[in-house]
Amino acid sequence: MDIESPDKLIELLDRHAYLADEGLATAAFLALRMGRPLFLEGEAGVGKTELAKTLATLLQAPLIRLQCYEGLDAAQALYDWDFARQLLHLKAAEAAGITDVGRLEGEIYDRRFLISRPLLKAIETQPSVLLVDEIDRADDEFEAFLLEVLSDFTISIPELGTVKARTPPVVVVTSNRTREVHDALKRRCLYHWLEHPSFDREVAILLRRLPECTETLAGQVAGAAARLRQADLVKPPGVAETLDWTEALLTLGAKELDPGLAAATLGAALKYREDVATVLGNGLLAHG
């Protein structure tokens, strides 16, 4: 798909109910045009992962997601051998009377026994969108390994040879900034920090994603979410939580946000007991 400008990308994203501002659209447009990974940082729930999903949809490419976590290693991200199937193959060969060791070794390391993990799958799939989600949760060693893969999109498999992407995948790397990601990885990418949306943009998001929501309810929820983000909370609500909160209210038949209903549904927006206590104790829903 030929996307000729950031404004065109904004339009295309809007068709899929993702309302991007000019800064994010420009960063994403340049990443697509320059073939560079897009590194997105920001609070949880501001739309980092959703952007990757929406890009995959509008580019008509499969989304391949690598969810990062502590202890993630190269084997879990690249490929693995299907040991169970290899063992069954050896037993079948033994039953058939095949004793040629060289032949058996060649057969058990055939491509059909290789399990592609996200990185290899993204390199082999044309086209594709690779989402490396929450890289800040992975270890430093994996971060360095990822940098090497993103440099040339080439993976060496000792038993089979080298696999190189004919067309590199579109790559989106996200971080909630639970720790600082090394500069080397950031330098390889185009960087953008996602802020919480403005009041008007959040109202527009709510109305777009939840068509049954009234403008009154959308404005009241967006206003309440903005107040919660200004409070000293462990985890302020992101757009994802605002959408959940509004959907919960709509499920209860709400047309507007009153303090009692807001308090009753607060668990859709806040996920820590301390935050709920802070909000209720300080009357932060009184203006809802």
PDB file of C-alpha atoms in Angstrom:
ATOM      1  CA  MET A   1       0.000   0.000   0.000  1.00  0.00           C
ATOM      2  CA  ASP A   2       1.354   3.382  -1.001  1.00  0.00           C
ATOM      3  CA  ILE A   3       0.935   5.883   1.849  1.00  0.00           C
ATOM      4  CA  GLU A   4       2.108   9.220   0.478  1.00  0.00           C
ATOM      5  CA  SER A   5       2.025  11.412   3.596  1.00  0.00           C
ATOM      6  CA  PRO A   6       1.438  11.506   7.373  1.00  0.00           C
ATOM      7  CA  ASP A   7      -1.966  13.070   6.697  1.00  0.00           C
ATOM      8  CA  LYS A   8      -2.900  10.106   4.514  1.00  0.00           C
ATOM      9  CA  LEU A   9      -1.807   7.741   7.285  1.00  0.00           C
ATOM     10  CA  ILE A  10      -3.982   9.654   9.773  1.00  0.00           C
ATOM     11  CA  GLU A  11      -6.901   9.179   7.384  1.00  0.00           C
ATOM     12  CA  LEU A  12      -6.247   5.458   6.968  1.00  0.00           C
ATOM     13  CA  LEU A  13      -5.842   4.895  10.693  1.00  0.00           C
ATOM     14  CA  ASP A  14      -9.050   6.823  11.292  1.00  0.00           C
ATOM     15  CA  ARG A  15     -10.915   4.446   8.980  1.00  0.00           C
ATOM     16  CA  HIS A  16      -9.955   1.690  11.399  1.00  0.00           C
ATOM     17  CA  ALA A  17     -11.013   3.712  14.469  1.00  0.00           C
ATOM     18  CA  TYR A  18      -7.471   4.636  15.554  1.00  0.00           C
ATOM     19  CA  LEU A  19      -7.259   8.398  16.057  1.00  0.00           C
ATOM     20  CA  ALA A  20      -3.592   9.373  15.770  1.00  0.00           C
ATOM     21  CA  ASP A  21      -2.229  12.868  16.253  1.00  0.00           C
ATOM     22  CA  GLU A  22       0.206  14.477  13.828  1.00  0.00           C
ATOM     23  CA  GLY A  23       3.333  13.557  15.818  1.00  0.00           C
ATOM     24  CA  LEU A  24       2.530   9.848  16.029  1.00  0.00           C
ATOM     25  CA  ALA A  25       1.378   9.682  12.416  1.00  0.00           C
ATOM     26  CA  THR A  26       4.590  11.364  11.238  1.00  0.00           C
ATOM     27  CA  ALA A  27       6.769   8.938  13.211  1.00  0.00           C
ATOM     28  CA  ALA A  28       4.838   5.937  11.887  1.00  0.00           C
ATOM     29  CA  PHE A  29       4.904   7.270   8.311  1.00  0.00           C
ATOM     30  CA  LEU A  30       8.675   7.766   8.429  1.00  0.00           C
ATOM     31  CA  ALA A  31       9.172   4.288   9.896  1.00  0.00           C
ATOM     32  CA  LEU A  32       7.193   2.806   7.006  1.00  0.00           C
ATOM     33  CA  ARG A  33       8.957   4.868   4.329  1.00  0.00           C
ATOM     34  CA  MET A  34      12.480   4.477   5.734  1.00  0.00           C
ATOM     35  CA  GLY A  35      12.128   0.819   6.680  1.00  0.00           C
ATOM     36  CA  ARG A  36      13.092   1.535  10.284  1.00  0.00           C
ATOM     37  CA  PRO A  37      11.615   0.024  13.450  1.00  0.00           C
ATOM     38  CA  LEU A  38       9.264   2.339  15.336  1.00  0.00           C
ATOM     39  CA  PHE A  39      10.025   2.546  19.065  1.00  0.00           C
ATOM     40  CA  LEU A  40       7.023   3.679  21.105  1.00  0.00           C
ATOM     41  CA  GLU A  41       7.285   4.583  24.774  1.00  0.00           C
ATOM     42  CA  GLY A  42       4.538   5.755  27.092  1.00  0.00           C
ATOM     43  CA  GLU A  43       2.288   4.789  29.958  1.00  0.00           C
ATOM     44  CA  ALA A  44       0.397   1.521  29.682  1.00  0.00           C
ATOM     45  CA  GLY A  45      -2.888   1.840  27.830  1.00  0.00           C
ATOM     46  CA  VAL A  46      -2.108   4.860  25.640  1.00  0.00           C
ATOM     47  CA  GLY A  47      -2.386   2.942  22.352  1.00  0.00           C
ATOM     48  CA  LYS A  48       1.101   1.607  21.562  1.00  0.00           C
ATOM     49  CA  THR A  49       0.088  -1.982  20.953  1.00  0.00           C
ATOM     50  CA  GLU A  50      -3.144  -0.906  19.292  1.00  0.00           C
ATOM     51  CA  LEU A  51      -1.183   1.090  16.713  1.00  0.00           C
ATOM     52  CA  ALA A  52       0.705  -2.041  15.648  1.00  0.00           C
ATOM     53  CA  LYS A  53      -2.552  -3.972  15.356  1.00  0.00           C
ATOM     54  CA  THR A  54      -4.137  -1.214  13.284  1.00  0.00           C
ATOM     55  CA  LEU A  55      -1.104  -0.932  10.991  1.00  0.00           C
ATOM     56  CA  ALA A  56      -1.310  -4.667  10.354  1.00  0.00           C
ATOM     57  CA  THR A  57      -4.980  -4.328   9.458  1.00  0.00           C
ATOM     58  CA  LEU A  58      -4.574  -1.421   7.041  1.00  0.00           C
ATOM     59  CA  LEU A  59      -1.450  -2.941   5.453  1.00  0.00           C
ATOM     60  CA  GLN A  60      -3.323  -6.257   5.134  1.00  0.00           C
ATOM     61  CA  ALA A  61      -0.402  -8.033   6.758  1.00  0.00           C
ATOM     62  CA  PRO A  62      -0.432 -10.577   9.593  1.00  0.00           C
ATOM     63  CA  LEU A  63       0.484  -9.242  13.032  1.00  0.00           C
ATOM     64  CA  ILE A  64       3.226 -11.327  14.628  1.00  0.00           C
ATOM     65  CA  ARG A  65       3.586 -10.544  18.315  1.00  0.00           C
ATOM     66  CA  LEU A  66       6.574 -11.189  20.534  1.00  0.00           C
ATOM     67  CA  GLN A  67       5.492 -10.575  24.127  1.00  0.00           C
ATOM     68  CA  CYS A  68       8.573  -9.827  26.203  1.00  0.00           C
ATOM     69  CA  TYR A  69       9.076 -10.955  29.778  1.00  0.00           C
ATOM     70  CA  GLU A  70      11.898 -11.478  32.238  1.00  0.00           C
ATOM     71  CA  GLY A  71      13.969 -14.510  31.263  1.00  0.00           C
ATOM     72  CA  LEU A  72      12.985 -14.458  27.575  1.00  0.00           C
ATOM     73  CA  ASP A  73      15.861 -15.893  25.545  1.00  0.00           C
ATOM     74  CA  ALA A  74      16.801 -16.211  21.897  1.00  0.00           C
ATOM     75  CA  ALA A  75      15.435 -19.744  21.490  1.00  0.00           C
ATOM     76  CA  GLN A  76      11.981 -18.692  22.665  1.00  0.00           C
ATOM     77  CA  ALA A  77      11.976 -15.756  20.259  1.00  0.00           C
ATOM     78  CA  LEU A  78      13.640 -17.354  17.219  1.00  0.00           C
ATOM     79  CA  TYR A  79      12.915 -21.033  16.698  1.00  0.00           C
ATOM     80  CA  ASP A  80      12.892 -24.414  18.368  1.00  0.00           C
ATOM     81  CA  TRP A  81      13.019 -28.019  17.242  1.00  0.00           C
ATOM     82  CA  ASP A  82       9.938 -30.191  17.686  1.00  0.00           C
ATOM     83  CA  PHE A  83      11.629 -32.871  19.772  1.00  0.00           C
ATOM     84  CA  ALA A  84       8.462 -34.971  20.134  1.00  0.00           C
ATOM     85  CA  ARG A  85       8.006 -35.249  16.347  1.00  0.00           C
ATOM     86  CA  GLN A  86      11.726 -35.868  15.860  1.00  0.00           C
ATOM     87  CA  LEU A  87      11.557 -38.748  18.347  1.00  0.00           C
ATOM     88  CA  LEU A  88       8.509 -40.230  16.620  1.00  0.00           C
ATOM     89  CA  HIS A  89      10.341 -40.006  13.291  1.00  0.00           C
ATOM     90  CA  LEU A  90      13.347 -41.859  14.719  1.00  0.00           C
ATOM     91  CA  LYS A  91      11.099 -44.572  16.160  1.00  0.00           C
ATOM     92  CA  ALA A  92       9.332 -44.951  12.825  1.00  0.00           C
ATOM     93  CA  ALA A  93      12.674 -45.167  11.028  1.00  0.00           C
ATOM     94  CA  GLU A  94      13.864 -47.774  13.514  1.00  0.00           C
ATOM     95  CA  ALA A  95      10.696 -49.813  12.938  1.00  0.00           C
ATOM     96  CA  ALA A  96      11.299 -49.599   9.204  1.00  0.00           C
ATOM     97  CA  GLY A  97      14.815 -50.929   9.666  1.00  0.00           C
ATOM     98  CA  ILE A  98      16.636 -47.731   8.649  1.00  0.00           C
ATOM     99  CA  THR A  99      20.079 -47.672  10.285  1.00  0.00           C
ATOM    100  CA  ASP A 100      21.930 -45.071   8.208  1.00  0.00           C
ATOM    101  CA  VAL A 101      22.965 -42.581  10.939  1.00  0.00           C
ATOM    102  CA  GLY A 102      23.864 -39.795   8.506  1.00  0.00           C
ATOM    103  CA  ARG A 103      20.535 -40.091   6.756  1.00  0.00           C
ATOM    104  CA  LEU A 104      18.632 -40.062  10.043  1.00  0.00           C
ATOM    105  CA  GLU A 105      20.484 -36.992  11.289  1.00  0.00           C
ATOM    106  CA  GLY A 106      19.675 -35.174   8.072  1.00  0.00           C
ATOM    107  CA  GLU A 107      16.029 -36.150   8.287  1.00  0.00           C
ATOM    108  CA  ILE A 108      15.391 -35.138  11.896  1.00  0.00           C
ATOM    109  CA  TYR A 109      16.799 -31.678  11.229  1.00  0.00           C
ATOM    110  CA  ASP A 110      14.534 -31.150   8.247  1.00  0.00           C
ATOM    111  CA  ARG A 111      12.554 -27.911   7.985  1.00  0.00           C
ATOM    112  CA  ARG A 112       9.289 -29.719   8.785  1.00  0.00           C
ATOM    113  CA  PHE A 113      10.500 -30.299  12.346  1.00  0.00           C
ATOM    114  CA  LEU A 114      11.390 -26.646  12.936  1.00  0.00           C
ATOM    115  CA  ILE A 115       9.005 -24.548  15.029  1.00  0.00           C
ATOM    116  CA  SER A 116       9.119 -20.897  14.000  1.00  0.00           C
ATOM    117  CA  ARG A 117       8.930 -18.479  16.916  1.00  0.00           C
ATOM    118  CA  PRO A 118       7.909 -14.826  16.371  1.00  0.00           C
ATOM    119  CA  LEU A 119      11.200 -13.412  15.045  1.00  0.00           C
ATOM    120  CA  LEU A 120      11.779 -16.179  12.510  1.00  0.00           C
ATOM    121  CA  LYS A 121       8.104 -16.179  11.552  1.00  0.00           C
ATOM    122  CA  ALA A 122       8.216 -12.423  10.890  1.00  0.00           C
ATOM    123  CA  ILE A 123      11.312 -12.770   8.718  1.00  0.00           C
ATOM    124  CA  GLU A 124       9.756 -15.618   6.717  1.00  0.00           C
ATOM    125  CA  THR A 125       6.337 -13.973   6.290  1.00  0.00           C
ATOM    126  CA  GLN A 126       5.967 -11.450   3.473  1.00  0.00           C
ATOM    127  CA  PRO A 127       4.604  -8.966   4.324  1.00  0.00           C
ATOM    128  CA  SER A 128       4.214  -8.865   8.090  1.00  0.00           C
ATOM    129  CA  VAL A 129       4.056  -6.512  11.048  1.00  0.00           C
ATOM    130  CA  LEU A 130       6.273  -7.545  13.956  1.00  0.00           C
ATOM    131  CA  LEU A 131       5.216  -6.258  17.364  1.00  0.00           C
ATOM    132  CA  VAL A 132       7.914  -6.529  20.036  1.00  0.00           C
ATOM    133  CA  ASP A 133       5.731  -5.727  23.013  1.00  0.00           C
ATOM    134  CA  GLU A 134       7.072  -4.385  26.331  1.00  0.00           C
ATOM    135  CA  ILE A 135      10.779  -4.726  25.550  1.00  0.00           C
ATOM    136  CA  ASP A 136      11.466  -3.103  28.938  1.00  0.00           C
ATOM    137  CA  ARG A 137      10.365  -6.346  30.623  1.00  0.00           C
ATOM    138  CA  ALA A 138      13.085  -8.376  28.878  1.00  0.00           C
ATOM    139  CA  ASP A 139      16.669  -8.735  30.094  1.00  0.00           C
ATOM    140  CA  ASP A 140      19.607  -6.707  28.803  1.00  0.00           C
ATOM    141  CA  GLU A 141      20.992  -9.777  27.031  1.00  0.00           C
ATOM    142  CA  PHE A 142      17.833 -10.228  24.998  1.00  0.00           C
ATOM    143  CA  GLU A 143      17.774  -6.548  24.148  1.00  0.00           C
ATOM    144  CA  ALA A 144      21.270  -6.851  22.676  1.00  0.00           C
ATOM    145  CA  PHE A 145      20.243  -9.941  20.731  1.00  0.00           C
ATOM    146  CA  LEU A 146      17.166  -8.160  19.349  1.00  0.00           C
ATOM    147  CA  LEU A 147      19.341  -5.280  18.174  1.00  0.00           C
ATOM    148  CA  GLU A 148      21.432  -7.733  16.156  1.00  0.00           C
ATOM    149  CA  VAL A 149      18.350  -9.261  14.504  1.00  0.00           C
ATOM    150  CA  LEU A 150      16.844  -5.864  13.657  1.00  0.00           C
ATOM    151  CA  SER A 151      20.095  -4.746  12.059  1.00  0.00           C
ATOM    152  CA  ASP A 152      19.849  -7.044   9.038  1.00  0.00           C
ATOM    153  CA  PHE A 153      16.786  -9.281   9.555  1.00  0.00           C
ATOM    154  CA  THR A 154      18.928 -12.365   9.126  1.00  0.00           C
ATOM    155  CA  ILE A 155      18.834 -15.505  11.257  1.00  0.00           C
ATOM    156  CA  SER A 156      21.378 -18.296  11.119  1.00  0.00           C
ATOM    157  CA  ILE A 157      20.129 -21.835  11.795  1.00  0.00           C
ATOM    158  CA  PRO A 158      23.197 -24.110  12.067  1.00  0.00           C
ATOM    159  CA  GLU A 159      21.374 -27.208  10.816  1.00  0.00           C
ATOM    160  CA  LEU A 160      19.662 -25.484   7.872  1.00  0.00           C
ATOM    161  CA  GLY A 161      21.614 -22.364   6.950  1.00  0.00           C
ATOM    162  CA  THR A 162      20.793 -18.662   6.873  1.00  0.00           C
ATOM    163  CA  VAL A 163      17.300 -17.209   6.589  1.00  0.00           C
ATOM    164  CA  LYS A 164      17.099 -13.613   5.384  1.00  0.00           C
ATOM    165  CA  ALA A 165      13.990 -11.515   4.908  1.00  0.00           C
ATOM    166  CA  ARG A 166      13.348 -10.641   1.261  1.00  0.00           C
ATOM    167  CA  THR A 167      11.233  -7.744   2.501  1.00  0.00           C
ATOM    168  CA  PRO A 168      11.873  -6.725   6.130  1.00  0.00           C
ATOM    169  CA  PRO A 169       8.769  -6.695   8.329  1.00  0.00           C
ATOM    170  CA  VAL A 170       7.284  -3.496   9.648  1.00  0.00           C
ATOM    171  CA  VAL A 171       8.535  -3.439  13.236  1.00  0.00           C
ATOM    172  CA  VAL A 172       6.908  -1.753  16.226  1.00  0.00           C
ATOM    173  CA  VAL A 173       8.757  -1.954  19.551  1.00  0.00           C
ATOM    174  CA  THR A 174       6.911  -0.823  22.673  1.00  0.00           C
ATOM    175  CA  SER A 175       8.022   0.030  26.197  1.00  0.00           C
ATOM    176  CA  ASN A 176       6.111   1.084  29.310  1.00  0.00           C
ATOM    177  CA  ARG A 177       9.411   2.429  30.651  1.00  0.00           C
ATOM    178  CA  THR A 178       9.582   0.198  33.715  1.00  0.00           C
ATOM    179  CA  ARG A 179      13.324   0.447  33.039  1.00  0.00           C
ATOM    180  CA  GLU A 180      15.480   2.394  30.617  1.00  0.00           C
ATOM    181  CA  VAL A 181      16.083   0.695  27.285  1.00  0.00           C
ATOM    182  CA  HIS A 182      19.664   0.946  26.053  1.00  0.00           C
ATOM    183  CA  ASP A 183      20.561   3.725  23.651  1.00  0.00           C
ATOM    184  CA  ALA A 184      21.909   1.265  21.068  1.00  0.00           C
ATOM    185  CA  LEU A 185      18.447  -0.161  20.448  1.00  0.00           C
ATOM    186  CA  LYS A 186      16.805   3.262  20.418  1.00  0.00           C
ATOM    187  CA  ARG A 187      19.347   4.515  17.859  1.00  0.00           C
ATOM    188  CA  ARG A 188      18.316   1.707  15.523  1.00  0.00           C
ATOM    189  CA  CYS A 189      14.696   2.912  15.677  1.00  0.00           C
ATOM    190  CA  LEU A 190      12.601   5.985  15.099  1.00  0.00           C
ATOM    191  CA  TYR A 191      11.346   7.092  18.514  1.00  0.00           C
ATOM    192  CA  HIS A 192       8.039   8.520  19.681  1.00  0.00           C
ATOM    193  CA  TRP A 193       6.633   9.124  23.158  1.00  0.00           C
ATOM    194  CA  LEU A 194       2.875   8.603  23.419  1.00  0.00           C
ATOM    195  CA  GLU A 195       1.108  10.937  25.811  1.00  0.00           C
ATOM    196  CA  HIS A 196      -2.350  10.400  27.204  1.00  0.00           C
ATOM    197  CA  PRO A 197      -4.777  11.937  24.706  1.00  0.00           C
ATOM    198  CA  SER A 198      -6.172  15.417  25.129  1.00  0.00           C
ATOM    199  CA  PHE A 199      -9.722  15.740  26.436  1.00  0.00           C
ATOM    200  CA  ASP A 200     -11.192  16.328  22.972  1.00  0.00           C
ATOM    201  CA  ARG A 201      -9.289  13.436  21.423  1.00  0.00           C
ATOM    202  CA  GLU A 202     -10.318  11.061  24.194  1.00  0.00           C
ATOM    203  CA  VAL A 203     -13.965  12.044  23.783  1.00  0.00           C
ATOM    204  CA  ALA A 204     -13.608  11.382  20.044  1.00  0.00           C
ATOM    205  CA  ILE A 205     -12.034   7.972  20.736  1.00  0.00           C
ATOM    206  CA  LEU A 206     -14.867   6.986  23.071  1.00  0.00           C
ATOM    207  CA  LEU A 207     -17.525   8.043  20.596  1.00  0.00           C
ATOM    208  CA  ARG A 208     -15.751   6.273  17.731  1.00  0.00           C
ATOM    209  CA  ARG A 209     -15.091   3.006  19.546  1.00  0.00           C
ATOM    210  CA  LEU A 210     -18.421   2.932  21.406  1.00  0.00           C
ATOM    211  CA  PRO A 211     -21.068   4.349  19.057  1.00  0.00           C
ATOM    212  CA  GLU A 212     -23.841   3.834  21.615  1.00  0.00           C
ATOM    213  CA  CYS A 213     -22.101   6.234  24.012  1.00  0.00           C
ATOM    214  CA  THR A 214     -23.643   9.701  24.328  1.00  0.00           C
ATOM    215  CA  GLU A 215     -21.521  12.824  24.035  1.00  0.00           C
ATOM    216  CA  THR A 216     -22.478  13.702  27.603  1.00  0.00           C
ATOM    217  CA  LEU A 217     -21.238  10.400  29.006  1.00  0.00           C
ATOM    218  CA  ALA A 218     -18.077  10.475  26.862  1.00  0.00           C
ATOM    219  CA  GLY A 219     -17.239  13.983  28.080  1.00  0.00           C
ATOM    220  CA  GLN A 220     -17.874  13.108  31.718  1.00  0.00           C
ATOM    221  CA  VAL A 221     -15.775   9.923  31.573  1.00  0.00           C
ATOM    222  CA  ALA A 222     -12.942  11.687  29.743  1.00  0.00           C
ATOM    223  CA  GLY A 223     -13.020  14.481  32.311  1.00  0.00           C
ATOM    224  CA  ALA A 224     -12.960  12.010  35.192  1.00  0.00           C
ATOM    225  CA  ALA A 225     -10.076  10.098  33.601  1.00  0.00           C
ATOM    226  CA  ALA A 226      -8.113  13.343  33.225  1.00  0.00           C
ATOM    227  CA  ARG A 227      -8.576  14.093  36.940  1.00  0.00           C
ATOM    228  CA  LEU A 228      -7.461  10.594  37.877  1.00  0.00           C
ATOM    229  CA  ARG A 229      -4.302  11.005  35.801  1.00  0.00           C
ATOM    230  CA  GLN A 230      -3.424  14.153  37.715  1.00  0.00           C
ATOM    231  CA  ALA A 231      -3.746  12.347  41.051  1.00  0.00           C
ATOM    232  CA  ASP A 232      -0.870  10.504  42.698  1.00  0.00           C
ATOM    233  CA  LEU A 233      -1.898   7.011  41.642  1.00  0.00           C
ATOM    234  CA  VAL A 234       0.116   3.813  41.263  1.00  0.00           C
ATOM    235  CA  LYS A 235      -1.377   3.215  37.812  1.00  0.00           C
ATOM    236  CA  PRO A 236      -3.428   6.022  36.268  1.00  0.00           C
ATOM    237  CA  PRO A 237      -5.992   4.871  33.695  1.00  0.00           C
ATOM    238  CA  GLY A 238      -4.975   4.795  30.052  1.00  0.00           C
ATOM    239  CA  VAL A 239      -7.250   4.978  27.049  1.00  0.00           C
ATOM    240  CA  ALA A 240      -7.798   1.221  27.265  1.00  0.00           C
ATOM    241  CA  GLU A 241      -9.116   1.587  30.809  1.00  0.00           C
ATOM    242  CA  THR A 242     -11.266   4.580  29.852  1.00  0.00           C
ATOM    243  CA  LEU A 243     -12.862   2.471  27.126  1.00  0.00           C
ATOM    244  CA  ASP A 244     -13.447  -0.373  29.604  1.00  0.00           C
ATOM    245  CA  TRP A 245     -14.954   2.030  32.115  1.00  0.00           C
ATOM    246  CA  THR A 246     -17.306   3.530  29.551  1.00  0.00           C
ATOM    247  CA  GLU A 247     -18.324   0.093  28.292  1.00  0.00           C
ATOM    248  CA  ALA A 248     -19.085  -0.985  31.872  1.00  0.00           C
ATOM    249  CA  LEU A 249     -21.257   2.091  32.358  1.00  0.00           C
ATOM    250  CA  LEU A 250     -23.073   1.451  29.085  1.00  0.00           C
ATOM    251  CA  THR A 251     -23.671  -2.141  30.121  1.00  0.00           C
ATOM    252  CA  LEU A 252     -25.459  -0.790  33.193  1.00  0.00           C
ATOM    253  CA  GLY A 253     -27.551   1.485  30.995  1.00  0.00           C
ATOM    254  CA  ALA A 254     -25.865   4.736  32.050  1.00  0.00           C
ATOM    255  CA  LYS A 255     -26.510   7.876  30.017  1.00  0.00           C
ATOM    256  CA  GLU A 256     -24.373  10.068  32.233  1.00  0.00           C
ATOM    257  CA  LEU A 257     -21.769   9.622  34.976  1.00  0.00           C
ATOM    258  CA  ASP A 258     -22.975  10.243  38.519  1.00  0.00           C
ATOM    259  CA  PRO A 259     -20.621   9.805  41.510  1.00  0.00           C
ATOM    260  CA  GLY A 260     -22.372   6.704  42.812  1.00  0.00           C
ATOM    261  CA  LEU A 261     -22.238   4.853  39.510  1.00  0.00           C
ATOM    262  CA  ALA A 262     -18.685   6.042  38.923  1.00  0.00           C
ATOM    263  CA  ALA A 263     -17.602   4.585  42.276  1.00  0.00           C
ATOM    264  CA  ALA A 264     -19.425   1.311  41.639  1.00  0.00           C
ATOM    265  CA  THR A 265     -17.653   0.790  38.309  1.00  0.00           C
ATOM    266  CA  LEU A 266     -14.263   2.179  39.288  1.00  0.00           C
ATOM    267  CA  GLY A 267     -12.673  -1.266  39.051  1.00  0.00           C
ATOM    268  CA  ALA A 268     -12.896  -1.006  35.275  1.00  0.00           C
ATOM    269  CA  ALA A 269     -10.546   1.993  35.337  1.00  0.00           C
ATOM    270  CA  LEU A 270      -8.269   1.339  38.323  1.00  0.00           C
ATOM    271  CA  LYS A 271      -6.508  -1.913  39.124  1.00  0.00           C
ATOM    272  CA  TYR A 272      -4.894  -1.203  42.508  1.00  0.00           C
ATOM    273  CA  ARG A 273      -6.684  -1.131  45.852  1.00  0.00           C
ATOM    274  CA  GLU A 274      -4.551   1.828  46.933  1.00  0.00           C
ATOM    275  CA  ASP A 275      -5.651   3.828  43.885  1.00  0.00           C
ATOM    276  CA  VAL A 276      -9.322   3.104  44.496  1.00  0.00           C
ATOM    277  CA  ALA A 277      -8.931   4.194  48.120  1.00  0.00           C
ATOM    278  CA  THR A 278      -7.134   7.397  47.070  1.00  0.00           C
ATOM    279  CA  VAL A 279      -9.812   8.333  44.546  1.00  0.00           C
ATOM    280  CA  LEU A 280     -12.757   7.618  46.852  1.00  0.00           C
ATOM    281  CA  GLY A 281     -11.067   9.144  49.872  1.00  0.00           C
ATOM    282  CA  ASN A 282     -10.296  12.394  48.083  1.00  0.00           C
ATOM    283  CA  GLY A 283     -13.630  12.752  46.352  1.00  0.00           C
ATOM    284  CA  LEU A 284     -12.093  12.761  42.876  1.00  0.00           C
ATOM    285  CA  LEU A 285     -15.324  11.502  41.344  1.00  0.00           C
ATOM    286  CA  ALA A 286     -17.466  14.267  42.785  1.00  0.00           C
ATOM    287  CA  HIS A 287     -17.324  16.243  39.548  1.00  0.00           C
ATOM    288  CA  GLY A 288     -18.235  13.263  37.364  1.00  0.00           C
TER     289      GLY A 288
END
